[in-house]
CSV table of C-alpha atoms and ligand atoms in Angstrom, one decimal:
chain,number,residue,atom,x,y,z
A,1,UNK,CA,27.3,-12.7,-18.9
A,2,UNK,CA,24.8,-12.0,-16.1
A,3,UNK,CA,22.1,-13.9,-18.1
A,4,UNK,CA,24.4,-16.8,-18.4
A,5,UNK,CA,25.3,-16.8,-14.7
A,6,UNK,CA,21.6,-16.7,-13.8
A,7,UNK,CA,20.8,-19.5,-16.1
A,8,UNK,CA,23.6,-21.6,-14.6
A,9,UNK,CA,22.5,-20.9,-11.1
A,10,UNK,CA,18.9,-21.9,-12.0
A,11,UNK,CA,20.3,-25.1,-13.5
A,12,UNK,CA,22.4,-25.9,-10.5
A,13,UNK,CA,19.4,-25.2,-8.3
A,14,UNK,CA,17.1,-27.7,-9.8
A,15,UNK,CA,19.4,-30.2,-11.7
A,16,UNK,CA,17.2,-29.4,-14.6
A,17,UNK,CA,19.5,-30.3,-17.5
A,18,UNK,CA,17.0,-32.9,-18.7
A,19,UNK,CA,14.0,-30.7,-18.3
A,20,UNK,CA,12.7,-28.2,-20.9
A,21,UNK,CA,13.1,-24.5,-20.4
A,22,UNK,CA,9.4,-23.9,-19.6
A,23,UNK,CA,9.8,-25.8,-16.5
A,24,UNK,CA,12.9,-23.9,-15.5
A,25,UNK,CA,10.8,-20.7,-15.4
A,26,UNK,CA,8.1,-22.6,-13.4
A,27,UNK,CA,10.8,-23.7,-10.9
A,28,UNK,CA,11.9,-20.1,-10.2
A,29,UNK,CA,8.3,-19.2,-9.6
A,30,UNK,CA,8.1,-22.1,-7.2
A,31,UNK,CA,10.6,-20.4,-4.9
A,32,UNK,CA,8.1,-17.6,-4.4
A,33,UNK,CA,5.7,-20.3,-3.2
A,34,UNK,CA,8.0,-20.8,-0.2
A,35,UNK,CA,8.0,-17.0,0.7
A,36,UNK,CA,5.4,-16.4,3.3
A,37,UNK,CA,5.2,-12.6,4.1
A,38,UNK,CA,2.8,-13.4,7.1
A,39,UNK,CA,5.6,-15.0,9.1
A,40,UNK,CA,6.2,-12.7,12.0
A,41,UNK,CA,3.0,-10.7,11.4
A,42,UNK,CA,1.8,-11.1,15.0
A,43,UNK,CA,3.2,-11.3,18.6
A,44,UNK,CA,5.6,-8.4,18.1
A,45,UNK,CA,7.2,-9.6,14.8
A,46,UNK,CA,6.5,-6.1,13.4
A,47,UNK,CA,7.1,-7.3,9.8
A,48,UNK,CA,5.7,-5.7,6.7
A,49,UNK,CA,3.3,-8.3,5.2
A,50,UNK,CA,2.1,-6.4,2.2
A,51,UNK,CA,3.1,-5.8,-1.4
A,52,UNK,CA,6.4,-4.3,-2.4
A,53,UNK,CA,9.1,-4.5,-5.0
A,54,UNK,CA,12.6,-5.4,-3.8
A,55,UNK,CA,13.7,-2.3,-1.9
A,56,UNK,CA,10.5,-0.6,-3.1
A,57,UNK,CA,9.6,2.8,-1.7
A,58,UNK,CA,5.9,2.0,-2.3
A,59,UNK,CA,4.7,-0.6,0.2
A,60,UNK,CA,1.0,-1.3,0.1
A,61,UNK,CA,-1.0,-3.1,2.8
A,62,UNK,CA,-4.1,-3.0,4.9
A,63,UNK,CA,-3.5,-1.0,8.1
A,64,UNK,CA,-5.0,-2.2,11.4
A,65,UNK,CA,-5.7,-0.7,14.8
A,66,UNK,CA,-3.8,-3.5,16.6
A,67,UNK,CA,0.0,-4.2,16.2
A,68,UNK,CA,0.5,-1.9,13.3
A,69,UNK,CA,4.2,-0.8,13.3
A,70,UNK,CA,4.4,-2.4,9.9
A,71,UNK,CA,0.8,-1.6,9.0
A,72,UNK,CA,-0.9,-5.1,9.1
A,73,UNK,CA,-1.0,-7.8,11.7
A,74,UNK,CA,-2.7,-11.2,11.9
A,75,UNK,CA,-3.7,-10.4,15.5
A,76,UNK,CA,-7.4,-10.2,14.4
A,77,UNK,CA,-7.6,-6.4,14.9
A,78,UNK,CA,-9.6,-4.1,12.7
A,79,UNK,CA,-8.7,-2.5,9.4
A,80,UNK,CA,-8.6,1.3,9.5
A,81,UNK,CA,-7.2,2.0,6.0
A,82,UNK,CA,-5.1,1.0,3.1
A,83,UNK,CA,-1.9,2.9,2.5
A,84,UNK,CA,1.3,2.9,0.4
A,85,UNK,CA,4.3,3.8,2.6
A,86,UNK,CA,5.6,1.4,5.3
A,87,UNK,CA,8.6,0.2,7.1
A,88,UNK,CA,9.4,-3.4,8.1
A,89,UNK,CA,10.7,-4.9,11.3
A,90,UNK,CA,10.7,-1.8,13.4
A,91,UNK,CA,9.4,-1.8,17.0
A,92,UNK,CA,8.5,1.4,18.8
A,93,UNK,CA,6.1,3.8,17.2
A,94,UNK,CA,4.3,2.8,14.1
A,95,UNK,CA,6.1,4.0,11.0
A,96,UNK,CA,4.6,5.9,8.0
A,97,UNK,CA,1.2,4.6,6.8
A,98,UNK,CA,0.6,8.1,5.4
A,99,UNK,CA,-2.7,9.0,3.6
A,100,UNK,CA,-4.8,5.9,4.1
A,101,UNK,CA,-7.7,5.2,1.8
A,102,UNK,CA,-10.9,3.5,3.2
A,103,UNK,CA,-13.6,1.9,1.0
A,104,UNK,CA,-17.2,1.7,2.2
A,105,UNK,CA,-20.9,1.9,1.4
A,106,UNK,CA,-22.8,4.7,3.1
A,107,UNK,CA,-26.3,3.6,4.3
A,108,UNK,CA,-29.0,5.0,1.9
A,109,UNK,CA,-26.3,6.9,0.0
A,110,UNK,CA,-26.4,9.7,2.6
A,111,UNK,CA,-22.9,11.2,3.0
A,112,UNK,CA,-23.4,11.9,6.7
A,113,UNK,CA,-24.1,8.2,7.1
A,114,UNK,CA,-20.6,7.3,6.0
A,115,UNK,CA,-18.1,6.4,8.7
A,116,UNK,CA,-15.3,9.0,8.7
A,117,UNK,CA,-13.1,8.9,11.9
A,118,UNK,CA,-10.7,6.1,12.3
A,119,UNK,CA,-12.5,4.4,15.2
A,120,UNK,CA,-15.9,4.7,13.6
A,121,UNK,CA,-14.9,3.2,10.2
A,122,UNK,CA,-12.7,0.4,11.5
A,123,UNK,CA,-13.9,-3.1,10.4
A,124,UNK,CA,-12.5,-6.6,11.0
A,125,UNK,CA,-11.0,-8.5,8.1
A,126,UNK,CA,-12.1,-12.0,7.4
A,127,UNK,CA,-9.3,-14.1,8.9
A,128,UNK,CA,-9.0,-16.8,6.2
A,129,UNK,CA,-9.3,-14.3,3.3
A,130,UNK,CA,-5.8,-12.9,3.8
A,131,UNK,CA,-3.5,-13.6,0.8
A,132,UNK,CA,0.1,-12.4,1.1
A,133,UNK,CA,2.6,-13.1,-1.7
A,134,UNK,CA,5.7,-11.2,-2.9
A,135,UNK,CA,4.3,-8.2,-4.7
A,136,UNK,CA,0.6,-9.0,-3.9
A,137,UNK,CA,-1.6,-8.6,-0.8
A,138,UNK,CA,-5.4,-9.1,-0.5
A,139,UNK,CA,-8.1,-9.5,2.1
A,140,UNK,CA,-11.9,-9.2,2.5
A,141,UNK,CA,-13.4,-6.9,5.0
A,142,UNK,CA,-16.4,-8.0,7.1
A,143,UNK,CA,-18.4,-5.3,5.3
A,144,UNK,CA,-18.2,-7.4,2.1
A,145,UNK,CA,-15.7,-5.3,0.3
A,146,UNK,CA,-12.7,-7.2,-1.1
A,147,UNK,CA,-9.3,-5.4,-1.4
A,148,UNK,CA,-6.3,-6.3,-3.5
A,149,UNK,CA,-3.0,-4.4,-3.9
A,150,UNK,CA,0.3,-4.4,-5.8
A,151,UNK,CA,3.0,-1.9,-6.3
A,152,UNK,CA,5.6,-0.4,-8.7
A,153,UNK,CA,8.6,1.5,-7.4
A,154,UNK,CA,6.9,4.7,-6.2
A,155,UNK,CA,3.2,3.9,-6.7
A,156,UNK,CA,0.6,1.4,-5.6
A,157,UNK,CA,-2.5,0.0,-7.2
A,158,UNK,CA,-5.5,-0.9,-5.0
A,159,UNK,CA,-8.4,-2.8,-6.5
A,160,UNK,CA,-11.6,-2.6,-4.3
A,161,UNK,CA,-14.4,-4.9,-5.2
A,162,UNK,CA,-17.8,-3.6,-4.0
A,163,UNK,CA,-20.5,-6.2,-3.8
A,164,UNK,CA,-24.0,-5.2,-5.2
A,165,UNK,CA,-26.0,-3.8,-2.3
A,166,UNK,CA,-29.2,-1.8,-2.4
A,167,UNK,CA,-30.4,0.8,0.0
A,168,UNK,CA,-33.7,0.9,1.8
A,169,UNK,CA,-35.3,2.7,-1.1
A,170,UNK,CA,-34.2,-0.1,-3.5
A,171,UNK,CA,-31.6,2.0,-5.3
A,172,UNK,CA,-28.0,0.6,-5.6
A,173,UNK,CA,-25.5,1.9,-3.1
A,174,UNK,CA,-22.6,4.0,-4.5
A,175,UNK,CA,-19.0,2.9,-3.8
A,176,UNK,CA,-17.3,5.5,-1.5
A,177,UNK,CA,-13.6,5.9,-0.9
A,178,UNK,CA,-12.2,8.3,1.6
A,179,UNK,CA,-8.7,9.6,2.1
A,180,UNK,CA,-7.6,10.4,5.7
A,181,UNK,CA,-4.9,13.2,6.2
A,182,UNK,CA,-3.1,11.1,8.7
A,183,UNK,CA,-0.5,8.4,9.3
A,184,UNK,CA,-0.4,5.3,11.5
A,185,UNK,CA,0.9,7.2,14.5
A,186,UNK,CA,-1.5,10.1,14.0
A,187,UNK,CA,1.6,12.3,14.0
A,188,UNK,CA,0.4,14.7,11.3
A,189,UNK,CA,1.1,18.3,11.9
A,190,UNK,CA,-0.1,20.4,8.9
A,191,UNK,CA,-1.8,18.9,5.9
A,192,UNK,CA,-3.5,20.1,2.7
A,193,UNK,CA,-5.9,18.3,0.3
A,194,UNK,CA,-7.6,19.2,-2.9
A,195,UNK,CA,-10.1,17.0,-4.8
A,196,UNK,CA,-10.9,17.5,-8.5
A,197,UNK,CA,-14.6,17.0,-8.9
A,198,UNK,CA,-14.5,15.9,-12.6
A,199,UNK,CA,-11.7,13.3,-12.5
A,200,UNK,CA,-11.8,12.5,-8.8
A,201,UNK,CA,-8.0,13.1,-8.5
A,202,UNK,CA,-7.0,13.7,-4.9
A,203,UNK,CA,-3.8,15.7,-4.3
A,204,UNK,CA,-2.5,15.9,-0.7
A,205,UNK,CA,0.6,16.8,1.3
A,206,UNK,CA,1.4,16.8,5.0
A,207,UNK,CA,4.1,17.2,7.6
A,208,UNK,CA,4.6,14.2,9.9
A,209,UNK,CA,6.9,13.0,12.6
A,210,UNK,CA,9.4,10.1,12.0
A,211,UNK,CA,8.8,7.0,14.1
A,212,UNK,CA,12.5,7.2,15.1
A,213,UNK,CA,14.8,10.2,15.3
A,214,UNK,CA,14.0,13.9,15.5
A,215,UNK,CA,12.4,16.6,13.4
A,216,UNK,CA,9.7,16.3,10.8
A,217,UNK,CA,9.3,15.1,7.3
A,218,UNK,CA,7.0,16.0,4.4
A,219,UNK,CA,5.0,13.4,2.5
A,220,UNK,CA,3.1,13.9,-0.8
A,221,UNK,CA,0.2,12.0,-2.3
A,222,UNK,CA,-1.7,11.7,-5.6
A,223,UNK,CA,-4.6,9.4,-6.2
A,224,UNK,CA,-6.4,8.6,-9.4
A,225,UNK,CA,-9.4,6.4,-9.9
A,226,UNK,CA,-10.2,3.9,-12.6
A,227,UNK,CA,-13.0,1.6,-13.6
A,228,UNK,CA,-15.9,3.7,-12.3
A,229,UNK,CA,-17.4,7.1,-13.0
A,230,UNK,CA,-17.3,9.8,-10.4
A,231,UNK,CA,-20.7,10.6,-8.8
A,232,UNK,CA,-19.5,13.4,-6.5
A,233,UNK,CA,-16.6,14.3,-4.2
A,234,UNK,CA,-15.7,16.5,-1.3
A,235,UNK,CA,-14.2,17.0,2.1
A,236,UNK,CA,-14.8,15.6,5.6
A,237,UNK,CA,-14.0,16.7,9.1
A,238,UNK,CA,-14.7,14.6,12.2
A,239,UNK,CA,-17.9,12.7,11.4
A,240,UNK,CA,-19.4,15.1,8.8
A,241,UNK,CA,-18.7,15.3,5.0
A,242,UNK,CA,-19.9,17.6,2.2
A,243,UNK,CA,-19.4,18.2,-1.5
A,244,UNK,CA,-18.3,21.8,-0.9
A,245,UNK,CA,-15.5,22.9,-0.4
A,246,UNK,CA,-13.1,20.7,-2.4
A,247,UNK,CA,-10.0,21.9,-0.5
A,248,UNK,CA,-8.9,21.9,3.1
A,249,UNK,CA,-5.9,22.9,5.2
A,250,UNK,CA,-5.5,21.4,8.7
A,251,UNK,CA,-3.0,22.4,11.3
A,252,UNK,CA,-2.3,21.4,14.9
A,253,UNK,CA,-2.0,25.1,15.8
A,254,UNK,CA,-0.4,26.3,19.0
A,255,UNK,CA,-2.5,24.0,21.3
A,256,UNK,CA,-1.6,20.8,19.3
A,257,UNK,CA,-5.3,20.0,18.7
A,258,UNK,CA,-5.7,17.1,16.3
A,259,UNK,CA,-8.6,17.2,13.9
A,260,UNK,CA,-9.5,14.1,11.9
A,261,UNK,CA,-10.1,15.2,8.3
A,262,UNK,CA,-9.7,14.3,4.7
A,263,UNK,CA,-11.4,14.0,1.3
A,264,UNK,CA,-13.7,11.5,-0.4
A,265,UNK,CA,-14.9,10.4,-3.9
A,266,UNK,CA,-18.1,8.6,-4.5
A,267,UNK,CA,-18.8,6.5,-7.6
A,268,UNK,CA,-21.6,5.1,-9.7
A,269,UNK,CA,-21.2,1.4,-9.1
A,270,UNK,CA,-19.7,-0.2,-12.2
A,271,UNK,CA,-21.2,-3.6,-13.5
A,272,UNK,CA,-18.2,-5.6,-12.1
A,273,UNK,CA,-18.1,-3.6,-8.8
A,274,UNK,CA,-14.4,-2.8,-9.2
A,275,UNK,CA,-13.0,0.6,-8.3
A,276,UNK,CA,-9.2,0.9,-9.0
A,277,UNK,CA,-7.2,3.5,-7.0
A,278,UNK,CA,-3.7,4.4,-8.3
A,279,UNK,CA,-1.7,6.0,-5.6
A,280,UNK,CA,1.5,7.9,-6.3
A,281,UNK,CA,3.8,8.8,-3.4
A,282,UNK,CA,6.8,11.1,-3.1
A,283,UNK,CA,8.9,12.9,-0.5
A,284,UNK,CA,9.6,15.8,-3.0
A,285,UNK,CA,6.3,17.3,-4.1
A,286,UNK,CA,2.7,16.5,-5.0
A,287,UNK,CA,3.5,17.0,-8.7
A,288,UNK,CA,6.3,14.3,-8.4
A,289,UNK,CA,3.8,11.9,-6.7
A,290,UNK,CA,1.5,12.3,-9.6
A,291,UNK,CA,4.3,11.9,-12.1
A,292,UNK,CA,5.6,8.8,-10.4
A,293,UNK,CA,2.2,7.2,-10.7
A,294,UNK,CA,1.6,8.2,-14.3
A,295,UNK,CA,5.0,6.9,-15.4
A,296,UNK,CA,5.0,3.6,-13.5
A,297,UNK,CA,1.3,2.7,-13.7
A,298,UNK,CA,-0.1,4.1,-17.0
A,299,UNK,CA,-3.8,4.6,-17.4
A,300,UNK,CA,-6.6,5.0,-18.0
A,301,UNK,CA,-7.0,1.3,-17.7
A,302,UNK,CA,-4.7,0.2,-14.9
A,303,UNK,CA,-3.3,-3.3,-15.6
A,304,UNK,CA,-3.4,-4.9,-12.1
A,305,UNK,CA,-2.5,-8.4,-13.3
A,306,UNK,CA,0.4,-7.1,-15.4
A,307,UNK,CA,1.8,-5.1,-12.5
A,308,UNK,CA,1.5,-8.1,-10.2
A,309,UNK,CA,3.4,-10.2,-12.7
A,310,UNK,CA,6.1,-7.6,-13.0
A,311,UNK,CA,6.5,-7.6,-9.2
A,312,UNK,CA,6.7,-11.4,-9.1
A,313,UNK,CA,9.4,-11.4,-11.8
A,314,UNK,CA,11.4,-8.8,-9.9
A,315,UNK,CA,11.3,-11.0,-6.8
A,316,UNK,CA,12.2,-14.2,-8.8
A,317,UNK,CA,15.1,-12.4,-10.3
A,318,UNK,CA,16.4,-11.1,-6.9
A,319,UNK,CA,16.1,-14.6,-5.4
A,320,UNK,CA,17.6,-16.5,-8.4
A,321,UNK,CA,21.3,-16.2,-7.5
A,322,UNK,CA,20.6,-18.3,-4.4
A,323,UNK,CA,20.4,-22.0,-4.7
A,324,UNK,CA,19.4,-24.6,-2.1
A,325,UNK,CA,20.2,-28.3,-2.2
A,326,UNK,CA,17.2,-29.1,0.0
A,327,UNK,CA,18.0,-32.7,0.9
A,328,UNK,CA,15.5,-33.8,3.4
A,329,UNK,CA,14.6,-30.3,4.7
A,330,UNK,CA,11.0,-29.8,5.6
A,331,UNK,CA,8.7,-27.4,3.7
A,332,UNK,CA,8.5,-25.3,6.9
A,333,UNK,CA,12.3,-24.9,7.0
A,334,UNK,CA,12.5,-24.0,3.3
A,335,UNK,CA,9.7,-21.5,3.9
A,336,UNK,CA,11.5,-19.9,6.8
A,337,UNK,CA,14.7,-19.7,4.7
A,338,UNK,CA,13.2,-18.2,1.6
A,339,UNK,CA,11.0,-15.8,3.6
A,340,UNK,CA,14.0,-14.6,5.6
A,341,UNK,CA,16.0,-14.0,2.4
A,342,UNK,CA,12.9,-12.1,1.0
A,343,UNK,CA,12.8,-9.9,4.1
A,344,UNK,CA,16.4,-8.8,3.6
A,345,UNK,CA,15.2,-7.0,0.5
A,346,UNK,CA,12.2,-5.1,1.9
A,347,UNK,CA,14.2,-2.5,3.8
A,348,UNK,CA,16.0,-0.2,3.3
A,349,UNK,CA,14.0,1.5,0.6
A,350,UNK,CA,15.4,2.8,-2.7
A,351,UNK,CA,14.8,6.6,-2.2
A,352,UNK,CA,17.1,7.6,-5.1
A,353,UNK,CA,15.8,11.1,-6.3
A,354,UNK,CA,13.3,11.1,-3.4
A,355,UNK,CA,15.4,12.6,-0.6
A,356,UNK,CA,15.0,16.4,-0.6
A,357,UNK,CA,18.3,16.7,1.3
A,358,UNK,CA,20.4,14.4,-1.1
A,359,UNK,CA,21.0,16.3,-4.3
A,360,UNK,CA,23.2,13.8,-6.1
A,361,UNK,CA,23.3,11.4,-9.0
A,362,UNK,CA,24.4,8.6,-6.6
A,363,UNK,CA,21.8,6.0,-5.6
A,364,UNK,CA,20.3,6.6,-2.1
A,365,UNK,CA,18.8,3.8,0.1
A,366,UNK,CA,17.4,4.6,3.5
A,367,UNK,CA,14.7,4.2,6.1
A,368,UNK,CA,14.2,5.4,9.6
A,369,UNK,CA,16.1,2.6,11.4
A,370,UNK,CA,18.9,2.2,8.8
B,1,NAG,C1,-9.5,-14.1,13.7
B,1,NAG,O1,-8.1,-14.3,14.2
B,1,NAG,C2,-7.9,-13.7,15.5
B,1,NAG,C3,-6.4,-13.8,15.8
B,1,NAG,O2,-6.0,-15.2,15.7
B,1,NAG,C4,-8.8,-14.3,16.5
B,1,NAG,O3,-8.7,-13.6,17.8
B,1,NAG,C5,-10.3,-14.1,16.1
B,1,NAG,O4,-11.2,-14.7,17.0
B,1,NAG,C6,-10.5,-14.7,14.7
B,1,NAG,N1,-11.8,-14.3,14.2
B,1,NAG,C7,-12.7,-15.3,13.8
B,1,NAG,C8,-14.0,-14.7,13.3
B,1,NAG,O5,-12.4,-16.4,13.7
B,2,NAG,C1,2.1,24.6,9.9
B,2,NAG,O1,1.5,25.7,9.2
B,2,NAG,C2,1.6,26.9,9.9
B,2,NAG,C3,0.8,28.0,9.2
B,2,NAG,O2,1.0,27.9,7.8
B,2,NAG,C4,3.1,27.3,10.0
B,2,NAG,O3,3.3,28.4,10.7
B,2,NAG,C5,3.9,26.1,10.7
B,2,NAG,O4,5.3,26.3,10.7
B,2,NAG,C6,3.6,24.8,10.0
B,2,NAG,N1,4.1,23.7,10.8
B,2,NAG,C7,4.8,22.7,10.3
B,2,NAG,C8,5.3,21.6,11.2
B,2,NAG,O5,5.0,22.6,9.1
B,3,NAG,C1,0.6,21.6,0.2
B,3,NAG,O1,-0.5,21.9,-0.7
B,3,NAG,C2,-1.0,23.2,-0.6
B,3,NAG,C3,-2.3,23.3,-1.4
B,3,NAG,O2,-2.0,22.9,-2.7
B,3,NAG,C4,0.1,24.2,-0.9
B,3,NAG,O3,-0.4,25.6,-0.8
B,3,NAG,C5,1.3,24.0,0.0
B,3,NAG,O4,2.3,24.9,-0.5
B,3,NAG,C6,1.8,22.6,-0.1
B,3,NAG,N1,2.8,22.4,0.9
B,3,NAG,C7,4.0,21.9,0.6
B,3,NAG,C8,4.9,21.7,1.7
B,3,NAG,O5,4.2,21.5,-0.5
């Protein structure tokens, strides 16, 4: 019945009774061409412009140091990380953005030449490189690294493409990805990280402040890497990094002192330059974050294109009950319309089984401003 209804609505949408089925499918995908996630991404629009499933808990985007309540902005500010939890449309304090990753090359492959703190590592994105589509976000950094991302329900897949660059001694530079124990608002209280030297897996947890409301919440993180072999790994604090130890606990302590810290993994550059990072997130436990990722984005070869297709199909299906007899409406008006409908399904997030305070079989949808 549902299938029939959907088919009928597609037909009524495009008057396609004379057109073969292949083109019906193409027509549904055409609706996605009207969705522009960048509308409202500057001048206080505060929208989330990145990759998400409908009501997805995982929301992946580049985080900037400008207008970043939703992570990214087209205000020309600098990228400070790539993270997988966001809100959309909130003003006030920046929401979430927990556990950002940051890809870079470290001059001459010297770890202490890497840029660790947020301000030191920040780099502009190339304005016309930004691609934002339902379920897919990409941009190029001015340091030459290209980043793409897509998501499942509780996990994100980041694809970083490192161009071939050699150091002053002629040897190729090693792709380097750090993880910062922070969030967009730098609200982190306590946090822990441990890095597995053989696989590169990073497990982390932290206590943060909500952008709206009182109290604290705990967020859990699990990252795995694909496509490149691990050269070494470790921990960083302020502007220094080292391969020992592999674990760290940071706390604000009684004087509220905030220390920038996290972990890193360095790779032998693969032929194609691509390092995939699969990030699982959870509000329950680190084990759950890892399970979410393993279940939704199986490895060891992560299927980026397959996951992007899956996200596009999910959006096409959610938009398919709506039909428009466009008449003489302009492309801009149609774009505003479909982008607005798309936005109604970014928040709240499907947090079923992910709220430590909601032990129930019932579905649970929420976000800080809902
Ligand atoms: C990128 O866009 C921003 C915001 O519109 C602008 O301020 C900046 O000058 C642009 N940068 C370049 C290199 O064009
Ligand atoms: C942070 O950790 C300390 C020491 O383990 C503990 O006393 C404190 O309650 C923790 N704070 C938060 C906000 O979790
Ligand atoms: C966070 O991780 C550390 C290290 O694995 C662990 O000791 C601690 O119990 C974890 N905290 C929470 C709240 O899960």
